[in-house]
Amino acid sequence: MKKLALVLVICLILATSIAYATTLTWVATNNPSENTDMLSVITQDSSGYYIGGSDYSPGNEQWRLEKRKLTNGSLISSFGTGGVITNNISSTNDRIQKVIKNNGFIYIAGYVNNNYPTQSDEYWRVEKRNASSGNLVSSFGTAGILTVNPSSTEDELINIAIGNNYLYLVGFDNTLGNQQWRIEKRSLTDGSLINSFGTGGVVTSNPSSSEDQAYSIALDGSAIYVLGLDYNNSDFQWRLEKRSLSTGSLVSSFGSSGVVTVNPSNGGEYPSVVILDSSGLYTAGGDDSLGGSNTQYRIEKRNLTTGNLISSFGTGGILTVNPSTDSDGISHMLAVPSGLYLTGYDGSAGSGKSQWRIEKRSLTNGSLISSFGIGGVINRRISSADNCNDTANYLTLDSSGITVAGTDDSPAESDSQWRIERYADNTYLNTSLSLSARPRNLKRGSHTALKGQLKDSNKKKLSSQTIRFYKKALRITKKKVKGKIKTIKKWVWLRINIKKRIRITVKKKVNGKIKTYKKWVLRTRKYLTTDKNGKFAGYISPSNTAYFKAVFSGSFGYKPKSSKQIRVAVR
C-alpha cells in the first residue's frame, strides 16, 4: 500500500536542455517504494546494463538488481523475474554496493545488516550469477553465495575488482573493536581465499584506533591501489595504499613505505574513488578546507610508481572545485583517452537541494573540456522542491556515449527513485585508419596482404583495438511488384574473415626421433587486433576483382572509422 502523509511535497521534474556535443537521448526511472530506493552502481556489456542498489518495498532496504536494454533502458524480461532480482536477506537494511561483469558472469557485492540501526552484526556478501538469466552459479561459495563475517559487530564490504583472474574485495571489519581496512583476494571460480595473499588471503590495515575504512580499488598488472579513510590525526583524512597484486604487501617505493595520506583541513575529508590509466593515478573525494558546510571536491593526479603529485595537473597535481557554498561531491569517475568523466552532485540549486553534476576534464591538466555539455559541465536539477536531493552516483561508457545512474526525489520529498540517463557524446577523439593491399593485382588462388594503422586525432597509435574487414558485393534480389517479378540490384558491404600469419610448433618424427621446429602458417580470424604501434596485417585470397575496406567500430573515447576503399584485381 502507498504511504499516506498530511503534507506531500511533490518534487517536479525540471526540463533541462543539453547543448553542444552532448545530447540526452533517453531517461529510465524506477520507483519501487515511496521511501528511499538507492541506486549504487551501473555497468554494461554488449547485452545490456546491470544496475544494483536497494529498494524499500518490504519496509526495509533489500538488495535490488536489474538488467536493462542498451537502446532505451527498458527491462530485459529474460533476466531474473521481468528483468529484476530482489532479495530481502534480513529484516533490516541491506544494499548492493558494486556489480562487475566477467566472462559471462556477474559478481554482486554488498552488505547485510542483521540488526539495524544498532548494527550488532553487519557482514559481507558476494553473489555470482549468470549474466543472461541472473541465476546463481552454484559452484561459487555456497550455492552461489559467499558471506564473510569477521566480527560480531560492524563489517562492511564496499568495493570489488577483478585482476589477473582473481577477485579482490575491500571494505572494513571490526575485529579489533574499531574499524580497520580489510582486503581479500579470492578465486573467481569458487570464491575461496588465495593463501599466498597476505595472511591466508586477507590483508588488514589499522592506522588509527577509530574509523578506518577502505572505499575504492584500482588495479594494474602488478599492483592494487586502495583509497580509503583513516582517523590518524584525530580527524578524517584520505589514505592511499599501493600493494603487491600477488602477495598484498606494501610497495615501499610508493609514497612513504607504500602509503600516501592527504589531510587538507581538520574537517572530515571523505575520499570517494581511485582510478588509473597509463599516465597516472587519479583520486577524488571531499575537501573541507573552506570550513563550515561548504564542502568542495578535490581531484589529485599522482605518479603510479612514486605516488608523487604530477604537477602539470591542476595546481601542483591538485584540482579543487567549488560550484556552490553548500556541499559538493564526486561519486565516481572514469578515464578514457578523450578525457576524465566525473559524476556527483553540487548544492548550487540552493535551499538544501542537491543536483546532478557531470563533468568532462582534460587528463593532462584537469581543465574542463568545453565541447562537453555546456562549458564542460552538465547540471541536472530534476526535483524542484526544497530538501529534495538528486545525486549522480555512477557512470559507464561505450563507443558512442555515456550512461549516468543515480537517484532523484521527483516523486516526493524523501521518496528517492532510481534514475538512468543516456547521453550521446560527440567529444570522443576522432580516429584515422589506413589500409593498403600488396599486391593489388594477383592470380586467382593467390594471397594479398592487407595492412594498415589506427591513430587518434592526436596522432597517438592505438593498440589492442579491433579491426574488421568488408568486401563490396552486388546483392541481387527478386521482388514482386504489381504482380510482376522485378530484379533488384544493390551494392552492399559484406563482412569477411581474414587470415593471420602465426608461428606454430610442429613435432615430426625423423630417423626414429621426435624433432620440434617452428613453422609459419595462416589461420582464419573474424578480425585483427592492432599491435603496440597501432598496426595490423592479414591476408585474403579473393576469387574475383572487388573493393575492400577496414572498419574500426570505435571504443571508449574513440570514434568509429572506416578506411578508404581499395581495389584488388584478380585475373
mmCIF file of N, CA and C in Angstrom, residues 202-313:
data_model
loop_
_atom_site.group_PDB
_atom_site.id
_atom_site.type_symbol
_atom_site.label_atom_id
_atom_site.label_comp_id
_atom_site.label_asym_id
_atom_site.label_seq_id
_atom_site.Cartn_x
_atom_site.Cartn_y
_atom_site.Cartn_z
ATOM 1 N N VAL A 202 44.046 -12.670 3.282
ATOM 2 C CA VAL A 202 43.486 -11.449 3.868
ATOM 3 C C VAL A 202 44.601 -10.492 4.272
ATOM 4 N N VAL A 203 44.412 -9.201 3.958
ATOM 5 C CA VAL A 203 45.291 -8.137 4.435
ATOM 6 C C VAL A 203 44.441 -7.162 5.245
ATOM 7 N N THR A 204 44.907 -6.811 6.441
ATOM 8 C CA THR A 204 44.227 -5.790 7.237
ATOM 9 C C THR A 204 45.191 -4.646 7.523
ATOM 10 N N SER A 205 44.627 -3.446 7.693
ATOM 11 C CA SER A 205 45.414 -2.256 7.977
ATOM 12 C C SER A 205 44.633 -1.401 8.963
ATOM 13 N N ASN A 206 45.268 -1.035 10.067
ATOM 14 C CA ASN A 206 44.568 -0.322 11.133
ATOM 15 C C ASN A 206 45.377 0.903 11.561
ATOM 16 N N PRO A 207 45.365 1.984 10.725
ATOM 17 C CA PRO A 207 46.210 3.140 11.008
ATOM 18 C C PRO A 207 45.810 3.938 12.236
ATOM 19 N N SER A 208 44.582 3.795 12.712
ATOM 20 C CA SER A 208 44.166 4.542 13.903
ATOM 21 C C SER A 208 43.311 3.656 14.789
ATOM 22 N N SER A 209 42.963 4.171 15.937
ATOM 23 C CA SER A 209 42.116 3.418 16.872
ATOM 24 C C SER A 209 40.649 3.789 16.711
ATOM 25 N N SER A 210 40.316 4.451 15.589
ATOM 26 C CA SER A 210 38.932 4.854 15.346
ATOM 27 C C SER A 210 38.468 4.314 14.001
ATOM 28 N N GLU A 211 37.770 5.118 13.220
ATOM 29 C CA GLU A 211 37.138 4.659 11.992
ATOM 30 C C GLU A 211 38.118 4.694 10.823
ATOM 31 N N ASP A 212 38.540 3.525 10.359
ATOM 32 C CA ASP A 212 39.380 3.386 9.170
ATOM 33 C C ASP A 212 38.629 2.489 8.185
ATOM 34 N N GLN A 213 38.393 2.995 6.969
ATOM 35 C CA GLN A 213 37.563 2.275 6.007
ATOM 36 C C GLN A 213 38.186 2.342 4.616
ATOM 37 N N ALA A 214 38.290 1.206 3.939
ATOM 38 C CA ALA A 214 38.761 1.146 2.552
ATOM 39 C C ALA A 214 37.551 1.267 1.637
ATOM 40 N N TYR A 215 37.616 2.233 0.688
ATOM 41 C CA TYR A 215 36.454 2.556 -0.141
ATOM 42 C C TYR A 215 36.547 2.071 -1.586
ATOM 43 N N SER A 216 37.713 2.278 -2.207
ATOM 44 C CA SER A 216 37.809 2.101 -3.653
ATOM 45 C C SER A 216 39.109 1.394 -4.005
ATOM 46 N N ILE A 217 39.107 0.685 -5.132
ATOM 47 C CA ILE A 217 40.273 -0.095 -5.531
ATOM 48 C C ILE A 217 40.483 0.016 -7.039
ATOM 49 N N ALA A 218 41.755 0.137 -7.444
ATOM 50 C CA ALA A 218 42.139 0.116 -8.854
ATOM 51 C C ALA A 218 43.322 -0.829 -9.006
ATOM 52 N N LEU A 219 43.451 -1.467 -10.168
ATOM 53 C CA LEU A 219 44.498 -2.458 -10.383
ATOM 54 C C LEU A 219 45.246 -2.186 -11.676
ATOM 55 N N ASP A 220 46.544 -2.471 -11.677
ATOM 56 C CA ASP A 220 47.286 -2.570 -12.920
ATOM 57 C C ASP A 220 47.919 -3.963 -12.975
ATOM 58 N N GLY A 221 48.919 -4.172 -13.807
ATOM 59 C CA GLY A 221 49.449 -5.513 -13.992
ATOM 60 C C GLY A 221 50.185 -6.097 -12.819
ATOM 61 N N SER A 222 50.605 -5.254 -11.860
ATOM 62 C CA SER A 222 51.407 -5.764 -10.751
ATOM 63 C C SER A 222 50.951 -5.309 -9.374
ATOM 64 N N ALA A 223 50.064 -4.337 -9.316
ATOM 65 C CA ALA A 223 49.738 -3.761 -8.010
ATOM 66 C C ALA A 223 48.253 -3.439 -7.885
ATOM 67 N N ILE A 224 47.823 -3.331 -6.621
ATOM 68 C CA ILE A 224 46.496 -2.810 -6.316
ATOM 69 C C ILE A 224 46.675 -1.486 -5.585
ATOM 70 N N TYR A 225 45.801 -0.548 -5.893
ATOM 71 C CA TYR A 225 45.800 0.766 -5.250
ATOM 72 C C TYR A 225 44.474 0.893 -4.519
ATOM 73 N N VAL A 226 44.529 1.108 -3.226
ATOM 74 C CA VAL A 226 43.316 1.166 -2.411
ATOM 75 C C VAL A 226 43.231 2.539 -1.760
ATOM 76 N N LEU A 227 42.079 3.188 -1.946
ATOM 77 C CA LEU A 227 41.827 4.506 -1.364
ATOM 78 C C LEU A 227 40.776 4.376 -0.283
ATOM 79 N N GLY A 228 41.022 5.047 0.830
ATOM 80 C CA GLY A 228 40.053 4.986 1.910
ATOM 81 C C GLY A 228 40.261 6.089 2.926
ATOM 82 N N LEU A 229 39.761 5.820 4.102
ATOM 83 C CA LEU A 229 39.686 6.802 5.180
ATOM 84 C C LEU A 229 40.495 6.309 6.366
ATOM 85 N N ASP A 230 41.217 7.250 7.016
ATOM 86 C CA ASP A 230 41.747 6.917 8.339
ATOM 87 C C ASP A 230 41.590 8.119 9.267
ATOM 88 N N TYR A 231 41.643 7.848 10.549
ATOM 89 C CA TYR A 231 41.385 8.860 11.585
ATOM 90 C C TYR A 231 42.651 9.130 12.390
ATOM 91 N N ASN A 232 43.799 9.015 11.719
ATOM 92 C CA ASN A 232 45.074 9.005 12.421
ATOM 93 C C ASN A 232 45.450 10.340 13.040
ATOM 94 N N ASN A 233 44.918 11.442 12.506
ATOM 95 C CA ASN A 233 45.242 12.771 13.029
ATOM 96 C C ASN A 233 44.078 13.384 13.784
ATOM 97 N N SER A 234 43.267 12.539 14.384
ATOM 98 C CA SER A 234 42.087 12.964 15.137
ATOM 99 C C SER A 234 41.062 13.677 14.261
ATOM 100 N N ASP A 235 41.222 13.561 12.958
ATOM 101 C CA ASP A 235 40.173 13.963 12.031
ATOM 102 C C ASP A 235 40.317 13.096 10.788
ATOM 103 N N PHE A 236 39.262 12.970 10.041
ATOM 104 C CA PHE A 236 39.275 12.073 8.892
ATOM 105 C C PHE A 236 40.198 12.601 7.800
ATOM 106 N N GLN A 237 41.020 11.713 7.235
ATOM 107 C CA GLN A 237 41.895 12.071 6.135
ATOM 108 C C GLN A 237 41.891 10.958 5.099
ATOM 109 N N TRP A 238 42.337 11.300 3.873
ATOM 110 C CA TRP A 238 42.474 10.304 2.821
ATOM 111 C C TRP A 238 43.692 9.430 3.102
ATOM 112 N N ARG A 239 43.568 8.169 2.713
ATOM 113 C CA ARG A 239 44.695 7.244 2.795
ATOM 114 C C ARG A 239 44.735 6.422 1.516
ATOM 115 N N LEU A 240 45.894 6.392 0.859
ATOM 116 C CA LEU A 240 46.086 5.660 -0.385
ATOM 117 C C LEU A 240 47.228 4.676 -0.198
ATOM 118 N N GLU A 241 46.960 3.401 -0.447
ATOM 119 C CA GLU A 241 47.975 2.361 -0.317
ATOM 120 C C GLU A 241 48.224 1.693 -1.668
ATOM 121 N N LYS A 242 49.489 1.338 -1.918
ATOM 122 C CA LYS A 242 49.853 0.527 -3.068
ATOM 123 C C LYS A 242 50.392 -0.800 -2.554
ATOM 124 N N ARG A 243 49.821 -1.896 -3.022
ATOM 125 C CA ARG A 243 50.198 -3.225 -2.546
ATOM 126 C C ARG A 243 50.447 -4.155 -3.729
ATOM 127 N N SER A 244 51.244 -5.164 -3.477
ATOM 128 C CA SER A 244 51.530 -6.179 -4.485
ATOM 129 C C SER A 244 50.257 -6.931 -4.845
ATOM 130 N N LEU A 245 50.047 -7.126 -6.138
ATOM 131 C CA LEU A 245 48.878 -7.855 -6.608
ATOM 132 C C LEU A 245 48.927 -9.319 -6.181
ATOM 133 N N SER A 246 50.116 -9.850 -6.041
ATOM 134 C CA SER A 246 50.262 -11.274 -5.733
ATOM 135 C C SER A 246 50.331 -11.559 -4.231
ATOM 136 N N THR A 247 51.058 -10.719 -3.461
ATOM 137 C CA THR A 247 51.259 -11.019 -2.033
ATOM 138 C C THR A 247 50.478 -10.108 -1.090
ATOM 139 N N GLY A 248 50.057 -8.930 -1.593
ATOM 140 C CA GLY A 248 49.358 -7.988 -0.732
ATOM 141 C C GLY A 248 50.265 -7.115 0.104
ATOM 142 N N SER A 249 51.569 -7.296 0.002
ATOM 143 C CA SER A 249 52.491 -6.485 0.794
ATOM 144 C C SER A 249 52.586 -5.077 0.226
ATOM 145 N N LEU A 250 52.855 -4.099 1.097
ATOM 146 C CA LEU A 250 53.005 -2.714 0.668
ATOM 147 C C LEU A 250 54.221 -2.570 -0.248
ATOM 148 N N VAL A 251 54.106 -1.700 -1.262
ATOM 149 C CA VAL A 251 55.201 -1.431 -2.190
ATOM 150 C C VAL A 251 55.953 -0.210 -1.662
ATOM 151 N N SER A 252 57.129 -0.431 -1.115
ATOM 152 C CA SER A 252 57.828 0.595 -0.332
ATOM 153 C C SER A 252 58.235 1.819 -1.140
ATOM 154 N N SER A 253 58.400 1.676 -2.472
ATOM 155 C CA SER A 253 58.824 2.813 -3.295
ATOM 156 C C SER A 253 57.710 3.824 -3.532
ATOM 157 N N PHE A 254 56.511 3.489 -3.139
ATOM 158 C CA PHE A 254 55.344 4.349 -3.339
ATOM 159 C C PHE A 254 55.077 5.147 -2.069
ATOM 160 N N GLY A 255 55.027 6.480 -2.191
ATOM 161 C CA GLY A 255 54.751 7.320 -1.026
ATOM 162 C C GLY A 255 55.746 7.080 0.083
ATOM 163 N N SER A 256 55.239 6.969 1.303
ATOM 164 C CA SER A 256 56.065 6.653 2.463
ATOM 165 C C SER A 256 55.823 5.203 2.851
ATOM 166 N N SER A 257 56.731 4.335 2.421
ATOM 167 C CA SER A 257 56.624 2.889 2.693
ATOM 168 C C SER A 257 55.319 2.297 2.185
ATOM 169 N N GLY A 258 54.863 2.793 1.019
ATOM 170 C CA GLY A 258 53.667 2.229 0.400
ATOM 171 C C GLY A 258 52.390 2.981 0.669
ATOM 172 N N VAL A 259 52.467 4.099 1.394
ATOM 173 C CA VAL A 259 51.265 4.817 1.827
ATOM 174 C C VAL A 259 51.388 6.307 1.522
ATOM 175 N N VAL A 260 50.289 6.906 1.027
ATOM 176 C CA VAL A 260 50.164 8.352 0.877
ATOM 177 C C VAL A 260 48.941 8.803 1.674
ATOM 178 N N THR A 261 49.090 9.827 2.505
ATOM 179 C CA THR A 261 47.949 10.386 3.226
ATOM 180 C C THR A 261 47.748 11.835 2.790
ATOM 181 N N VAL A 262 46.493 12.263 2.786
ATOM 182 C CA VAL A 262 46.117 13.614 2.365
ATOM 183 C C VAL A 262 45.149 14.169 3.397
ATOM 184 N N ASN A 263 45.484 15.340 3.964
ATOM 185 C CA ASN A 263 44.659 15.921 5.026
ATOM 186 C C ASN A 263 44.603 17.437 4.854
ATOM 187 N N PRO A 264 43.751 17.932 3.922
ATOM 188 C CA PRO A 264 43.730 19.370 3.634
ATOM 189 C C PRO A 264 43.274 20.248 4.803
ATOM 190 N N SER A 265 42.490 19.689 5.734
ATOM 191 C CA SER A 265 41.979 20.503 6.840
ATOM 192 C C SER A 265 41.731 19.612 8.046
ATOM 193 N N ASN A 266 41.273 20.218 9.138
ATOM 194 C CA ASN A 266 40.918 19.432 10.320
ATOM 195 C C ASN A 266 39.448 19.036 10.302
ATOM 196 N N GLY A 267 38.831 19.137 9.129
ATOM 197 C CA GLY A 267 37.448 18.700 8.967
ATOM 198 C C GLY A 267 37.387 17.241 8.569
ATOM 199 N N GLY A 268 36.271 16.837 8.003
ATOM 200 C CA GLY A 268 36.075 15.434 7.629
ATOM 201 C C GLY A 268 36.279 15.224 6.144
ATOM 202 N N GLU A 269 37.493 14.920 5.741
ATOM 203 C CA GLU A 269 37.787 14.678 4.325
ATOM 204 C C GLU A 269 37.452 13.234 3.963
ATOM 205 N N TYR A 270 36.395 13.064 3.185
ATOM 206 C CA TYR A 270 35.979 11.719 2.803
ATOM 207 C C TYR A 270 36.386 11.438 1.355
ATOM 208 N N PRO A 271 37.234 10.437 1.111
ATOM 209 C CA PRO A 271 37.587 10.067 -0.260
ATOM 210 C C PRO A 271 36.458 9.279 -0.913
ATOM 211 N N SER A 272 36.439 9.275 -2.259
ATOM 212 C CA SER A 272 35.374 8.581 -2.985
ATOM 213 C C SER A 272 35.883 7.468 -3.885
ATOM 214 N N VAL A 273 36.865 7.794 -4.754
ATOM 215 C CA VAL A 273 37.186 6.855 -5.822
ATOM 216 C C VAL A 273 38.633 7.017 -6.257
ATOM 217 N N VAL A 274 39.261 5.891 -6.630
ATOM 218 C CA VAL A 274 40.587 5.888 -7.246
ATOM 219 C C VAL A 274 40.494 5.123 -8.567
ATOM 220 N N ILE A 275 41.080 5.701 -9.635
ATOM 221 C CA ILE A 275 41.160 5.045 -10.935
ATOM 222 C C ILE A 275 42.560 5.292 -11.486
ATOM 223 N N LEU A 276 42.900 4.630 -12.571
ATOM 224 C CA LEU A 276 44.212 4.849 -13.172
ATOM 225 C C LEU A 276 44.141 4.678 -14.679
ATOM 226 N N ASP A 277 45.134 5.286 -15.349
ATOM 227 C CA ASP A 277 45.416 4.993 -16.744
ATOM 228 C C ASP A 277 46.934 4.946 -16.883
ATOM 229 N N SER A 278 47.432 4.879 -18.098
ATOM 230 C CA SER A 278 48.873 4.734 -18.286
ATOM 231 C C SER A 278 49.663 5.961 -17.849
ATOM 232 N N SER A 279 48.976 7.113 -17.711
ATOM 233 C CA SER A 279 49.680 8.351 -17.366
ATOM 234 C C SER A 279 49.705 8.654 -15.879
ATOM 235 N N GLY A 280 48.869 7.951 -15.093
ATOM 236 C CA GLY A 280 48.878 8.250 -13.670
ATOM 237 C C GLY A 280 47.684 7.697 -12.918
ATOM 238 N N LEU A 281 47.654 8.075 -11.660
ATOM 239 C CA LEU A 281 46.642 7.619 -10.709
ATOM 240 C C LEU A 281 45.779 8.818 -10.332
ATOM 241 N N TYR A 282 44.447 8.680 -10.446
ATOM 242 C CA TYR A 282 43.527 9.763 -10.124
ATOM 243 C C TYR A 282 42.750 9.397 -8.858
ATOM 244 N N THR A 283 42.732 10.299 -7.888
ATOM 245 C CA THR A 283 41.930 10.102 -6.684
ATOM 246 C C THR A 283 40.995 11.294 -6.524
ATOM 247 N N ALA A 284 39.818 11.045 -5.962
ATOM 248 C CA ALA A 284 38.834 12.118 -5.816
ATOM 249 C C ALA A 284 38.049 11.929 -4.526
ATOM 250 N N GLY A 285 37.548 13.040 -4.008
ATOM 251 C CA GLY A 285 36.737 12.999 -2.806
ATOM 252 C C GLY A 285 36.446 14.396 -2.298
ATOM 253 N N GLY A 286 36.052 14.475 -1.021
ATOM 254 C CA GLY A 286 35.676 15.747 -0.418
ATOM 255 C C GLY A 286 36.847 16.471 0.213
ATOM 256 N N ASP A 287 36.696 17.795 0.345
ATOM 257 C CA ASP A 287 37.728 18.661 0.911
ATOM 258 C C ASP A 287 37.012 19.733 1.729
ATOM 259 N N ASP A 288 37.268 19.778 3.039
ATOM 260 C CA ASP A 288 36.586 20.709 3.937
ATOM 261 C C ASP A 288 37.433 21.930 4.295
ATOM 262 N N SER A 289 38.432 22.231 3.500
ATOM 263 C CA SER A 289 39.343 23.321 3.862
ATOM 264 C C SER A 289 38.686 24.695 3.810
ATOM 265 N N LEU A 290 37.518 24.830 3.178
ATOM 266 C CA LEU A 290 36.818 26.120 3.146
ATOM 267 C C LEU A 290 36.003 26.363 4.405
ATOM 268 N N GLY A 291 35.822 25.338 5.219
ATOM 269 C CA GLY A 291 35.138 25.481 6.501
ATOM 270 C C GLY A 291 33.626 25.422 6.402
ATOM 271 N N GLY A 292 32.987 25.239 7.545
ATOM 272 C CA GLY A 292 31.536 25.178 7.628
ATOM 273 C C GLY A 292 30.970 24.023 6.841
ATOM 274 N N SER A 293 29.813 24.272 6.204
ATOM 275 C CA SER A 293 29.176 23.224 5.399
ATOM 276 C C SER A 293 29.574 23.322 3.931
ATOM 277 N N ASN A 294 30.576 24.160 3.635
ATOM 278 C CA ASN A 294 30.979 24.393 2.254
ATOM 279 C C ASN A 294 32.045 23.369 1.830
ATOM 280 N N THR A 295 31.590 22.153 1.599
ATOM 281 C CA THR A 295 32.495 21.090 1.158
ATOM 282 C C THR A 295 32.706 21.183 -0.349
ATOM 283 N N GLN A 296 33.956 21.294 -0.756
ATOM 284 C CA GLN A 296 34.296 21.272 -2.177
ATOM 285 C C GLN A 296 34.837 19.888 -2.535
ATOM 286 N N TYR A 297 34.920 19.598 -3.827
ATOM 287 C CA TYR A 297 35.537 18.320 -4.169
ATOM 288 C C TYR A 297 36.948 18.548 -4.689
ATOM 289 N N ARG A 298 37.737 17.477 -4.554
ATOM 290 C CA ARG A 298 39.176 17.539 -4.781
ATOM 291 C C ARG A 298 39.587 16.358 -5.650
ATOM 292 N N ILE A 299 40.389 16.631 -6.691
ATOM 293 C CA ILE A 299 40.916 15.597 -7.567
ATOM 294 C C ILE A 299 42.434 15.723 -7.571
ATOM 295 N N GLU A 300 43.101 14.615 -7.411
ATOM 296 C CA GLU A 300 44.559 14.598 -7.455
ATOM 297 C C GLU A 300 45.023 13.616 -8.526
ATOM 298 N N LYS A 301 46.172 13.935 -9.141
ATOM 299 C CA LYS A 301 46.793 13.003 -10.074
ATOM 300 C C LYS A 301 48.208 12.720 -9.591
ATOM 301 N N ARG A 302 48.530 11.421 -9.471
ATOM 302 C CA ARG A 302 49.808 11.010 -8.889
ATOM 303 C C ARG A 302 50.546 10.031 -9.793
ATOM 304 N N ASN A 303 51.852 10.008 -9.603
ATOM 305 C CA ASN A 303 52.709 9.079 -10.314
ATOM 306 C C ASN A 303 52.443 7.654 -9.841
ATOM 307 N N LEU A 304 52.284 6.716 -10.781
ATOM 308 C CA LEU A 304 51.965 5.337 -10.424
ATOM 309 C C LEU A 304 53.083 4.653 -9.648
ATOM 310 N N THR A 305 54.307 5.070 -9.884
ATOM 311 C CA THR A 305 55.456 4.415 -9.249
ATOM 312 C C THR A 305 55.790 5.006 -7.892
ATOM 313 N N THR A 306 55.861 6.334 -7.822
ATOM 314 C CA THR A 306 56.315 7.000 -6.591
ATOM 315 C C THR A 306 55.191 7.511 -5.714
ATOM 316 N N GLY A 307 54.011 7.741 -6.311
ATOM 317 C CA GLY A 307 52.921 8.353 -5.559
ATOM 318 C C GLY A 307 53.013 9.860 -5.498
ATOM 319 N N ASN A 308 54.044 10.438 -6.106
ATOM 320 C CA ASN A 308 54.197 11.895 -6.101
ATOM 321 C C ASN A 308 53.123 12.546 -6.966
ATOM 322 N N LEU A 309 52.710 13.758 -6.593
ATOM 323 C CA LEU A 309 51.768 14.514 -7.395
ATOM 324 C C LEU A 309 52.393 14.862 -8.745
ATOM 325 N N ILE A 310 51.568 14.849 -9.795
ATOM 326 C CA ILE A 310 52.015 15.222 -11.142
ATOM 327 C C ILE A 310 51.665 16.694 -11.334
ATOM 328 N N SER A 311 52.664 17.534 -11.350
ATOM 329 C CA SER A 311 52.477 18.978 -11.228
ATOM 330 C C SER A 311 51.712 19.611 -12.381
ATOM 331 N N SER A 312 51.712 18.977 -13.557
ATOM 332 C CA SER A 312 51.024 19.550 -14.713
ATOM 333 C C SER A 312 49.505 19.478 -14.593
ATOM 334 N N PHE A 313 49.014 18.694 -13.663
ATOM 335 C CA PHE A 313 47.570 18.528 -13.469
ATOM 336 C C PHE A 313 47.097 19.522 -12.402
#
